[in-house]
Coordinates of C-alpha atoms and ligand atoms in Angstrom, one line a residue:
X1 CA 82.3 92.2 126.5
X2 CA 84.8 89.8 128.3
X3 CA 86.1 87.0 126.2
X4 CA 86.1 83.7 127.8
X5 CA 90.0 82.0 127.9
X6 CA 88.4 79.2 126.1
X7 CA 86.5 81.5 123.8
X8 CA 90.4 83.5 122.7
X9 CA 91.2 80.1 121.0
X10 CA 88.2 80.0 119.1
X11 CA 88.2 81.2 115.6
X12 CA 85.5 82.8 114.9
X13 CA 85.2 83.2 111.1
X14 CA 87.0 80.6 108.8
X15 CA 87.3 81.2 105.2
X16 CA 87.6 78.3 102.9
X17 CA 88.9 77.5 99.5
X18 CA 86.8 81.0 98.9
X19 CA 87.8 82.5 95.0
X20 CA 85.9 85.4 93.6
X21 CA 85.8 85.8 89.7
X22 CA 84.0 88.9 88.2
X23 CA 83.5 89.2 84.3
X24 CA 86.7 86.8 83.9
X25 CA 88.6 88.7 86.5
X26 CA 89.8 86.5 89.5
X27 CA 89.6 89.0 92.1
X28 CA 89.8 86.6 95.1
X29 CA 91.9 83.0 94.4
X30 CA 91.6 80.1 96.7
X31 CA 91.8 81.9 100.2
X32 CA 92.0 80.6 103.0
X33 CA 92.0 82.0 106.3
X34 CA 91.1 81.8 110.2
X35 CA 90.6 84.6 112.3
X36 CA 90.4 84.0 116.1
X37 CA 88.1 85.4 118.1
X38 CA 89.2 88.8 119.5
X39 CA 91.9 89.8 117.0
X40 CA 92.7 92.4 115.0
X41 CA 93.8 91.1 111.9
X42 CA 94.4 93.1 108.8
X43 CA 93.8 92.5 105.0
X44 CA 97.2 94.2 103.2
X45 CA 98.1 94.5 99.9
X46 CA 98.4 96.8 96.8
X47 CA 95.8 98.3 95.1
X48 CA 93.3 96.1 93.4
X49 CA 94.8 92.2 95.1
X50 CA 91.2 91.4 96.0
X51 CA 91.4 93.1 99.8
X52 CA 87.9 94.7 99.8
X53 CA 85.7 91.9 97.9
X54 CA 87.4 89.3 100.1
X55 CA 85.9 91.9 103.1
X56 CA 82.9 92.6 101.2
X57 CA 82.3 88.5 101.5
X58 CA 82.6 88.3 104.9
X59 CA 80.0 91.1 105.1
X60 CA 78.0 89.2 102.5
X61 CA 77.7 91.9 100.5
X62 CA 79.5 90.1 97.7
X63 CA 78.6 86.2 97.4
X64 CA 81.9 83.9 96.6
X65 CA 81.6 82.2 93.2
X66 CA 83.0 79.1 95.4
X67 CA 83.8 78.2 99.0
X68 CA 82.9 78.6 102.0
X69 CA 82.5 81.4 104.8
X70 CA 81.9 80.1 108.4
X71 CA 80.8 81.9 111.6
X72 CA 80.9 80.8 114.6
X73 CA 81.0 77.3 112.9
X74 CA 78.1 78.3 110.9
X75 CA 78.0 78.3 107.0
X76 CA 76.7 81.4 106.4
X77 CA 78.1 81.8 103.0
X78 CA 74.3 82.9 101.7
X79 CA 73.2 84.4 104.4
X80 CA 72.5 88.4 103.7
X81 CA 74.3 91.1 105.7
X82 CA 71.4 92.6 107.9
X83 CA 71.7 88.6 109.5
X84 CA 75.2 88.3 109.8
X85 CA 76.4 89.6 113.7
X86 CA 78.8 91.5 111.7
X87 CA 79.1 95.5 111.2
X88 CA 81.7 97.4 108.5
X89 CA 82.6 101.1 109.0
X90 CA 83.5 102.6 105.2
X91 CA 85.9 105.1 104.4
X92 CA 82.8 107.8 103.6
X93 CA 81.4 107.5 106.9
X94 CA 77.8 107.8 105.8
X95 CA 76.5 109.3 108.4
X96 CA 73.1 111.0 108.7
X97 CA 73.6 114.9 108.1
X98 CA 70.2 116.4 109.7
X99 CA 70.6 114.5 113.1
X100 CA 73.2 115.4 115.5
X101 CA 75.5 112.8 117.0
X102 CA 73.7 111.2 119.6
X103 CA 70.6 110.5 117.2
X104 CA 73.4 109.1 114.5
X105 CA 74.6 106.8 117.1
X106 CA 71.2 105.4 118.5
X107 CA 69.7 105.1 115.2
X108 CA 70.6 101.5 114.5
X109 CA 69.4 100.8 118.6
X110 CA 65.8 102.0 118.0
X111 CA 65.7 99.3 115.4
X112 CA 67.0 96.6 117.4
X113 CA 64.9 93.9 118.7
X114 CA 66.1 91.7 121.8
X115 CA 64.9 88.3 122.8
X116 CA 62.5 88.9 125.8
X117 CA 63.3 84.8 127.0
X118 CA 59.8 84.2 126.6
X119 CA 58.1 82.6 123.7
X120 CA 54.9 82.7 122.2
X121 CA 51.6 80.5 121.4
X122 CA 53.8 78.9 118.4
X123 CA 56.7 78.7 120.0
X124 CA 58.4 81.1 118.4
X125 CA 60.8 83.6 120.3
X126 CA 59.2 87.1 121.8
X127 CA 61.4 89.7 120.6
X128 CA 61.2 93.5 122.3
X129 CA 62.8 97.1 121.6
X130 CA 65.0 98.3 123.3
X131 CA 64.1 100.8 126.4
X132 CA 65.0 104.4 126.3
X133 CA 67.1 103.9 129.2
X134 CA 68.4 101.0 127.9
X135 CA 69.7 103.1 124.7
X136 CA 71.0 106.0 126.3
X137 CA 72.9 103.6 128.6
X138 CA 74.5 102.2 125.5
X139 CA 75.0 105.3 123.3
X140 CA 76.7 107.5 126.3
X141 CA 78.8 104.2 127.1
X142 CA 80.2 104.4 123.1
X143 CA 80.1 107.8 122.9
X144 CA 82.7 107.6 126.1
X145 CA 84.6 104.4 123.9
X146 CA 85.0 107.1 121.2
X147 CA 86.2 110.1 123.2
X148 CA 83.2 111.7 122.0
X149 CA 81.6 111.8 125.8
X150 CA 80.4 115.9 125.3
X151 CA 79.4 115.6 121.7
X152 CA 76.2 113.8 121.8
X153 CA 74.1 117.3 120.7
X154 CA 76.7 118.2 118.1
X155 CA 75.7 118.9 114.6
X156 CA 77.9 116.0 112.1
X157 CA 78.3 118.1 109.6
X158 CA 80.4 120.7 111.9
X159 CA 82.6 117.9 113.2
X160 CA 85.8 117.1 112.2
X161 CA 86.7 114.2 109.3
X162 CA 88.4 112.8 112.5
X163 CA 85.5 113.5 114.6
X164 CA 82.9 112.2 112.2
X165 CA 85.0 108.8 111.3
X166 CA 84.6 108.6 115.6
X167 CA 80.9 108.7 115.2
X168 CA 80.7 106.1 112.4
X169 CA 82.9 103.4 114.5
X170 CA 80.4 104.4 117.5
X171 CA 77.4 103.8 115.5
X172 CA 79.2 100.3 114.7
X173 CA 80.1 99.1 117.7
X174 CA 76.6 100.2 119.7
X175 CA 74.6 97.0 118.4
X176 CA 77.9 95.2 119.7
X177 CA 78.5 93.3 116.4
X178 CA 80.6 90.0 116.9
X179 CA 82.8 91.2 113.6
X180 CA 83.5 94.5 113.1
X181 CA 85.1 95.1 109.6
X182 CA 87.0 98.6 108.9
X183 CA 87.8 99.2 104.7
X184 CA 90.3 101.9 105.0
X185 CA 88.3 103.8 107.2
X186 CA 91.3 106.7 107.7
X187 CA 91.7 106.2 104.0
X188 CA 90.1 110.4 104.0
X189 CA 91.9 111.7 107.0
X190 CA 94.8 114.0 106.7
X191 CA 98.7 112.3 108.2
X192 CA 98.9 113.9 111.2
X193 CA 94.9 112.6 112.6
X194 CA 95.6 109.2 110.5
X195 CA 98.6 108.5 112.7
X196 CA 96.0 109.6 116.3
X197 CA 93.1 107.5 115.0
X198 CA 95.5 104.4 114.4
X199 CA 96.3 104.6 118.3
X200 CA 93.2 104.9 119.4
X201 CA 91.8 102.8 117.4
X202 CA 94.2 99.6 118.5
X203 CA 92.8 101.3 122.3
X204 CA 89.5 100.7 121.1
X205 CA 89.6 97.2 120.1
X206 CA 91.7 96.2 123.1
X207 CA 88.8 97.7 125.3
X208 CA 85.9 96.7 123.6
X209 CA 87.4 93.5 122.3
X210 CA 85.6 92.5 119.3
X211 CA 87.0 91.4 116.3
X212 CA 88.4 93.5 113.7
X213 CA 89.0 92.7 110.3
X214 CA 91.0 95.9 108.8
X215 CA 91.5 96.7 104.9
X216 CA 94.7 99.0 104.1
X217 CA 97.4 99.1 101.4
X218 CA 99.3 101.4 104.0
X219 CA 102.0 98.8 105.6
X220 CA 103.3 101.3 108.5
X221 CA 98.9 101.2 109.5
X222 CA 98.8 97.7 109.2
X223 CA 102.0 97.2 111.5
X224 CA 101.1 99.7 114.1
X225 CA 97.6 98.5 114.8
X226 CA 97.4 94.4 114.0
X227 CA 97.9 91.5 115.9
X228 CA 98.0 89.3 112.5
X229 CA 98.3 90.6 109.2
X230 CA 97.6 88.9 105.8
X231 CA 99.4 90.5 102.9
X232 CA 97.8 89.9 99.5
X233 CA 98.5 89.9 95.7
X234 CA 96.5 89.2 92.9
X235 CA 94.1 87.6 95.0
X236 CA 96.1 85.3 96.9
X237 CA 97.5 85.5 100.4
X238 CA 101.5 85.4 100.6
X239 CA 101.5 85.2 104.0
X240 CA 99.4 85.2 106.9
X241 CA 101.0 86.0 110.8
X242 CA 101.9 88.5 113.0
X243 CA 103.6 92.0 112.2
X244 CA 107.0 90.7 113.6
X245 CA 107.0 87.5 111.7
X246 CA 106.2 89.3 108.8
X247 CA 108.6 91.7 109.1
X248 CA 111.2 89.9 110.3
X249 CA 110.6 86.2 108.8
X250 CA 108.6 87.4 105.0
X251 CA 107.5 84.1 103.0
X252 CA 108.8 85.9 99.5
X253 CA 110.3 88.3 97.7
X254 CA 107.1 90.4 97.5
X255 CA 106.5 90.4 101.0
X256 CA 110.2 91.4 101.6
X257 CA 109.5 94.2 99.2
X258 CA 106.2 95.5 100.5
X259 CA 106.6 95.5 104.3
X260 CA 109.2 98.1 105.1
X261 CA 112.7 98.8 103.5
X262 CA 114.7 96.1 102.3
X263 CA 117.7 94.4 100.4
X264 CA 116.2 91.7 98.2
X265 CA 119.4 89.5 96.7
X266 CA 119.8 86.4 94.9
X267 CA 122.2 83.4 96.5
X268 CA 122.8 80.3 96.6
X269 CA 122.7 78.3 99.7
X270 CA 125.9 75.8 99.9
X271 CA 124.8 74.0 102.4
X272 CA 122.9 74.0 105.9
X273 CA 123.3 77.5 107.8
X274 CA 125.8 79.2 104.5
X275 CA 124.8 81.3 102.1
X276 CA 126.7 83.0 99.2
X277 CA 125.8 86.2 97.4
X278 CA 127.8 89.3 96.2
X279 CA 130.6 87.0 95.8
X280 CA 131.5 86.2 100.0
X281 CA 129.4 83.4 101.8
X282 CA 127.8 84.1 104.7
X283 CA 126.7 82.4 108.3
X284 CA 123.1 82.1 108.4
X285 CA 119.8 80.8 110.5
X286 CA 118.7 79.1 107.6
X287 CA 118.8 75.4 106.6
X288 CA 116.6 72.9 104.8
X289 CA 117.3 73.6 101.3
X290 CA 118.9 71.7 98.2
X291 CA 123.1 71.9 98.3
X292 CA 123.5 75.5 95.5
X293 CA 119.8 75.6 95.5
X294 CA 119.1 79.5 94.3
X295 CA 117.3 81.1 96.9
X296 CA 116.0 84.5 97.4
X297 CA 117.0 86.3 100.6
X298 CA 116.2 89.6 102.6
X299 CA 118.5 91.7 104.6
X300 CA 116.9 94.6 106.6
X301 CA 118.6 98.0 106.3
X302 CA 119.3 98.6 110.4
X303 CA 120.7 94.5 110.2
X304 CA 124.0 95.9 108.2
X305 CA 127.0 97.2 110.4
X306 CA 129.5 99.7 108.7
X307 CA 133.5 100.0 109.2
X308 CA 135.7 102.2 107.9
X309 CA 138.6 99.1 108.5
X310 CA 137.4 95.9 108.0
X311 CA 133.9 93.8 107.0
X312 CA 132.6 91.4 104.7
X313 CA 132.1 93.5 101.8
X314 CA 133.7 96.5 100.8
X315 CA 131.7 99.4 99.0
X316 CA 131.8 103.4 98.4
X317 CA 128.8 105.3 99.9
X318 CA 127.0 106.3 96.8
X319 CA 124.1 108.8 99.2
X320 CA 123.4 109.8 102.4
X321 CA 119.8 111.5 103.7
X322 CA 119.2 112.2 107.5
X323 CA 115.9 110.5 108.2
X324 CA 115.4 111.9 112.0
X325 CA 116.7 109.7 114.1
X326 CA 119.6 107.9 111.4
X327 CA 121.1 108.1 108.2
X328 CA 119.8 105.9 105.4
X329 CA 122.9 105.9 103.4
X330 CA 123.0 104.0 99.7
X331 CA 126.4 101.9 99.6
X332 CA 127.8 100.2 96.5
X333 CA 129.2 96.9 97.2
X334 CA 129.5 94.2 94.1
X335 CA 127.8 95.6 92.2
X336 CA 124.3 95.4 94.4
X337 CA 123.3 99.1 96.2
X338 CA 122.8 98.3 99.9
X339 CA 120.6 100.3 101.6
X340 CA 121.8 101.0 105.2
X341 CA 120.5 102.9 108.1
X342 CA 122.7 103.7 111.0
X343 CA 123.1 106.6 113.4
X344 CA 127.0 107.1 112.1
X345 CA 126.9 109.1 109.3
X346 CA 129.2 108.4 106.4
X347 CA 130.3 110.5 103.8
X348 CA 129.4 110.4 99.8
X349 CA 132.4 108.4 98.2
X350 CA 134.1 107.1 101.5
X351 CA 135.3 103.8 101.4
X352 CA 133.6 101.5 103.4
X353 CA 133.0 97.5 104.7
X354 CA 129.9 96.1 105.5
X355 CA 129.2 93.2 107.5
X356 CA 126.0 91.1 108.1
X357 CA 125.2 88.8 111.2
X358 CA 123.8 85.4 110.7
X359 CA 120.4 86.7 112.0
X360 CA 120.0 89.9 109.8
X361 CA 120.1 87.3 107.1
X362 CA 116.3 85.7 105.8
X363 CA 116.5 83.1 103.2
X364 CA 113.4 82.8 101.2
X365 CA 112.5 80.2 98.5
X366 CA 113.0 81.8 95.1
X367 CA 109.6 82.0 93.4
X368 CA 108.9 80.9 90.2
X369 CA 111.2 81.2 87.4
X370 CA 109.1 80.3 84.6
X371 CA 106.4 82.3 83.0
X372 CA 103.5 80.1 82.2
X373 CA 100.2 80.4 79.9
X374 CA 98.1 78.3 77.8
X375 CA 97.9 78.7 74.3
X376 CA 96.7 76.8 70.7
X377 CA 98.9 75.8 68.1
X378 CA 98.0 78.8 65.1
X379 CA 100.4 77.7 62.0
X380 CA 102.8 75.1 62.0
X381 CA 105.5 77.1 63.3
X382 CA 103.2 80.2 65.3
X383 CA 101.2 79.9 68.9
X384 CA 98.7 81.9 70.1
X385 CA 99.0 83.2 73.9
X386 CA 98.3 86.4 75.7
X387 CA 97.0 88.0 72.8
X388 CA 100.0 87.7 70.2
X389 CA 101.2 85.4 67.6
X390 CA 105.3 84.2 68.3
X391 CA 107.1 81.6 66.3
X392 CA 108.3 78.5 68.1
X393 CA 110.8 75.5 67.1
X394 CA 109.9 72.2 68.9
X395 CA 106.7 72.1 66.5
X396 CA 107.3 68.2 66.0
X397 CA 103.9 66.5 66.8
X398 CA 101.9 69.3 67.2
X399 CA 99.0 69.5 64.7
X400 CA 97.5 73.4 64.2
X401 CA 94.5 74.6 66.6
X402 CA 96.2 71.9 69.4
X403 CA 95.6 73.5 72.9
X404 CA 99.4 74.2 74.5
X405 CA 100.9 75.1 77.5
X406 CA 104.0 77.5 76.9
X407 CA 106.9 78.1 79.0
X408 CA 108.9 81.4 78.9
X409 CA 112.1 81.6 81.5
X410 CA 111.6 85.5 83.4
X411 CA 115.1 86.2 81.9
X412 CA 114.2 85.3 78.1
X413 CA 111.2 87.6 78.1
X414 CA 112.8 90.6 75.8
X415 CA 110.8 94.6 77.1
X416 CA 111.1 96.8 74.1
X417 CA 110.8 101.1 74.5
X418 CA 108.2 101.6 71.9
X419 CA 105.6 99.3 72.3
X420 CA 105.0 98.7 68.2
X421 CA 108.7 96.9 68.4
X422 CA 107.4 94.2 70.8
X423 CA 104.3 91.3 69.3
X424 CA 102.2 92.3 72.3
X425 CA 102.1 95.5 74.2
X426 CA 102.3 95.8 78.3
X427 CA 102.5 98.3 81.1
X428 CA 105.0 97.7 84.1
X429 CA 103.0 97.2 87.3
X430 CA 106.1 96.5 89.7
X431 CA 109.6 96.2 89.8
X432 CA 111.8 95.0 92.0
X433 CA 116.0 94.7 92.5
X434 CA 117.3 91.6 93.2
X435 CA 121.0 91.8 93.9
X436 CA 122.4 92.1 89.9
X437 CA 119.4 92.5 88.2
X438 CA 115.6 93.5 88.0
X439 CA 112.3 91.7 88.6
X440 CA 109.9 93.4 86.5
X441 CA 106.3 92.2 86.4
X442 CA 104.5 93.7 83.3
X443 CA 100.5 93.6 82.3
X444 CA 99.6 92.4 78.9
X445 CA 96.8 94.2 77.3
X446 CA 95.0 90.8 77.5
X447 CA 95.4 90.9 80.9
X448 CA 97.8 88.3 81.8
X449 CA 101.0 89.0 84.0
X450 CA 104.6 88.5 82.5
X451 CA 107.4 88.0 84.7
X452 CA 110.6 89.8 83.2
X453 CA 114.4 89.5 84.5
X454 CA 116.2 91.8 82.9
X455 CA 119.4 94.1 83.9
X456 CA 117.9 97.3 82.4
X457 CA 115.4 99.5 84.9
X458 CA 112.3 100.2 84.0
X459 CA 109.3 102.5 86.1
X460 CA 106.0 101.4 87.1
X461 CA 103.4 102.4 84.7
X462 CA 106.2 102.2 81.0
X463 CA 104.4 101.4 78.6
X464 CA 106.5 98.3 76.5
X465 CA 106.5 96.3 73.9
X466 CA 107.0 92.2 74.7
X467 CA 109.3 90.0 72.4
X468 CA 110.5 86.0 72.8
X469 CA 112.8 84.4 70.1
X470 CA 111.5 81.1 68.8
X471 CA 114.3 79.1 70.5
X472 CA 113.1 80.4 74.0
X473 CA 109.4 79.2 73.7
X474 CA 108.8 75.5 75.3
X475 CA 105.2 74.2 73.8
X476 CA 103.8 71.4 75.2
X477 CA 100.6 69.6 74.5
X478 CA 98.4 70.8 77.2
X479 CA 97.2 67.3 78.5
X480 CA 100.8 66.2 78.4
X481 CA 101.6 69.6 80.5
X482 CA 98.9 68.5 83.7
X483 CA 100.3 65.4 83.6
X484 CA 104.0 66.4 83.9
X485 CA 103.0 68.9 86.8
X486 CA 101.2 66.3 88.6
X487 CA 104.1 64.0 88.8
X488 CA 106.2 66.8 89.9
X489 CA 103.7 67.6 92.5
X490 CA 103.5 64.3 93.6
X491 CA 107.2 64.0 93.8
X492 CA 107.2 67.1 96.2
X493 CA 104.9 65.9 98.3
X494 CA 106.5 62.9 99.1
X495 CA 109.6 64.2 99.9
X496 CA 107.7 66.8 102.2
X497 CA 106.4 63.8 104.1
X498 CA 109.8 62.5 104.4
Ligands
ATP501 P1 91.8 99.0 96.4 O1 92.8 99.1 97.6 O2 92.2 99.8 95.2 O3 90.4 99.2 96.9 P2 91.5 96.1 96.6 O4 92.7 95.3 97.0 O5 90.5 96.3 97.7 O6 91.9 97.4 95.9 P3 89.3 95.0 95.1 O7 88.5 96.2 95.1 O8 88.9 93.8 95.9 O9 90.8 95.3 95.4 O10 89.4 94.5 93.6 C1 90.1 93.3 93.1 C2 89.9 93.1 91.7 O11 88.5 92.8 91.4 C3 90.2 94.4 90.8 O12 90.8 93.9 89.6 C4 88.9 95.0 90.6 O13 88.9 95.8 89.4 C5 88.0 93.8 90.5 N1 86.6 94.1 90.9 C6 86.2 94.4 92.2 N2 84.9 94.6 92.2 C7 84.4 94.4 91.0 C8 83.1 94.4 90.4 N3 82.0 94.6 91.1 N4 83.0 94.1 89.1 C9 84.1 93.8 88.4 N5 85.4 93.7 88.8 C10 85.5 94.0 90.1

């Protein structure tokens, strides 16, 4: 199936302004996406940030509660699955236990009908089945796609997970869908097959070149097999683009976290191509942001050079573990533990410098700083947000039961041990180090996310309590709120255009 050099620039599905709310829960939040015509591009993400309804909308299993899904330049939002040109292999592979391989493979054939080119006394199109020559021609020529080539008589259930997840792709692919969409489908194999099927797999697609539209939370899968991946949180995409941009060029802090080892730090960028952090400034790539505007930044483990003489930063080696091919060794330096990898070991508690090259250096924007929620006003001193009651000062003008926005900063948001101590209780989803303190993100049992910096660690899954003194809470009315943001947006905006 030859793709046309016209065709390759083509996207083929487009996914607009498409959110996804179930009960209350936004699964899916304003995404927006192309996918060209060909490519393998993969949905990536942690467990439950919206990956397989996004995928189950394409398929149309799932309808979006709004935007829009096009095909080929086709809405076809409402359009059910069996009339989408669009198959999905499942991590249970579903297949057919009392027929053997071949008869697994052809099933979907003997129910295709093909246009004959002729028409009938209506008008309408003259459809036909397909010839038996015509499906052994296709099922031998998939069979061959899959390595499968002697296994047509073969029993399914005596085949290997490996094996079996081979004869579900095949039974895809033989009614040559124009999407094929893959949710986790090596999700149930065992390392050593996972790490043989991602190969052949990226094989597959090169040869047979459909697109593929691939669900994992596995970055090392995603990065092996993809030519564009699209990591996801909490329903939104953080960034869209090929493995090496990704990887070398991530849009946050959470993509910096989630696609391979990293150094997330705080700086401060004093001015076009410097940064400072740990104390020492340093060259950089980067430019484009505000004179000591506070900046997030990334510094890959294999971009840090060691010395035992001289460097930008001195530090003690803390660890040290042989990884195979290098050391991954933890170093101390100003208070931030580096994580380096180099093929020099050094020992525990040597003194060492480390130094960074302008281009092992990626500034990011810092995300948001604020936590925000709405809320109404409860006494003349209390709000209600998030499922608690806290007491607030700037009260002046507010009447009780007036709907608020509040404002939190991350680093007045107070985690206590035992969750009684805090006004509303929370479990830690994620944390993550940024240079001299934590990032913690913690879910209220009223299911809202709180964004906590704090210098004390704390472990995914702790159950805490949440506390805020009064002077710490901003209340606005809400109305007043929109219209602040507005004006700030439209300030940005402008200056973008500038
Ligand atoms: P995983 O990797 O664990 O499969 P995911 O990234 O594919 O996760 P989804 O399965 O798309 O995530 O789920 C996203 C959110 O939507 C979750 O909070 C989930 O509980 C919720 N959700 C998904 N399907 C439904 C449903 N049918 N009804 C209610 N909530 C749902």
């Amino acid at each position: 199936m030859a793709i046309t050099a016209r065709e390759k620039f083509d996207n083929i599905i487009e996914i607009k302004n498409v959110t996804k709310i179930f009960d209350g829960i936004t699964a899916v939040d304003n995404v927006n996406l192309a996918v060209r015509r060909g490519e393998f591009v993969t949905l990536l993400g942690p467990s439950g940030c919206g990956k397989t309804t996004l995928l189950r909308m394409i398929a149309g299993f799932a309808m979006p509660t709004s935007g829009t899904i096009m095909l080929e330049k086709q809405d076809v939002t409402t359009v059910p699955p069996h009339l989408r040109p669009i198959n999905t292999v499942f991590q249970k592979y579903a297949l057919f236990p009392h027929i053997n391989v071949y008869k697994n493979i052809a099933y979907g054939l003997k129910l295709k009908r093909v246009l004959t080119g002729e028409v009938d006394k209506k008008g309408n199109p003259i459809y036909r089945k397909l010839s038996k020559d015509e499906i052994d021609e296709k099922v031998k020529r998939v069979l061959k796609l899959v390595n499968l080539e002697s296994y047509g008589h073969r029993d399914v259930t005596g085949l290997s997970g490996g094996q079996q997840q081979r004869v579900a792709i095949a039974r895809a692919i033989v009614c040559e869908p124009k999407v094929l969409l893959l949710d986790e489908p090596l999700g149930a194999l065992d390392l050593k097959m996972r790490k043989e099927m991602q190969l052949e797999l990226a094989a597959m697609h090169k040869n047979i070149g459909i697109t593929f539209i691939y669900v994992t939370h596995d970055q090392e899968e995603a990065l092996t097999m993809s030519d564009k991946i699209v990591v996801m949180t909490d329903g939104a995409v953080q960034q869209y683009g090929t493995p090496k941009k990704i990887y070398d060029e991530p849009a946050n802090a959470f993509v910096a976290d989630f696609i391979g080892e990293s150094n997330i730090l705080s700086g401060v960028m004093k001015s076009d191509f410097l940064v400072e952090f740990c104390g020492t400034k340093f060259k950089c790539m980067d430019k484009g942001f505000g004179k000591d505007e506070r900046v997030d930044l990334v510094v890959r483990p294999e971009d840090i050079s060691i010395d035992g003489k001289k460097g930008a930063l001195k530090g003690e080696v803390v660890s040290s573990v042989f990884k195979g091919t290098y050391y991954e060794m933890e170093i101390l330096a100003e208070d931030y533990q580096f994580t380096v990898q180099n093929t020099v070991e050094r020992a525990v508690g040597e003194t060492v410098f480390l130094s960074i090259g302008p281009d092992g250096i990626h500034i990011m924007k810092k995300l948001k700083t604020v936590n925000e929620f709405d809320g109404v006003v409860s006494s003349e001193n209390t709000v209600a947000f998030c499922g608690g009651e806290f007491e607030f000062v700037n009260f002046d003008g507010l009447e009780k039961g007036a709907e608020v926005r509040v404002k939190i900063p991350f680093d007045k948001v107070e985690l206590t041990d035992d969750e009684k101590d805090g006004a509303i209780g929370a479990n830690v989803t994620q944390t993550l180090y940024k240079g001299s303190y934590y990032q913690v993100q913690v879910y209220t049992d009223d299911d809202t996310d709180f964004f906590v910096d704090t210098v004390d660690e704390w472990d995914m899954g702790d159950r805490v309590g949440i506390n805020i003194k009064p002077d710490d809470i901003t209340v606005t009315l809400r109305e007043r709120a929109d219209e602040i943001a507005a004006e700030e947006n439209t300030t940005e905006d402008s200056a973008d255009e500038r």
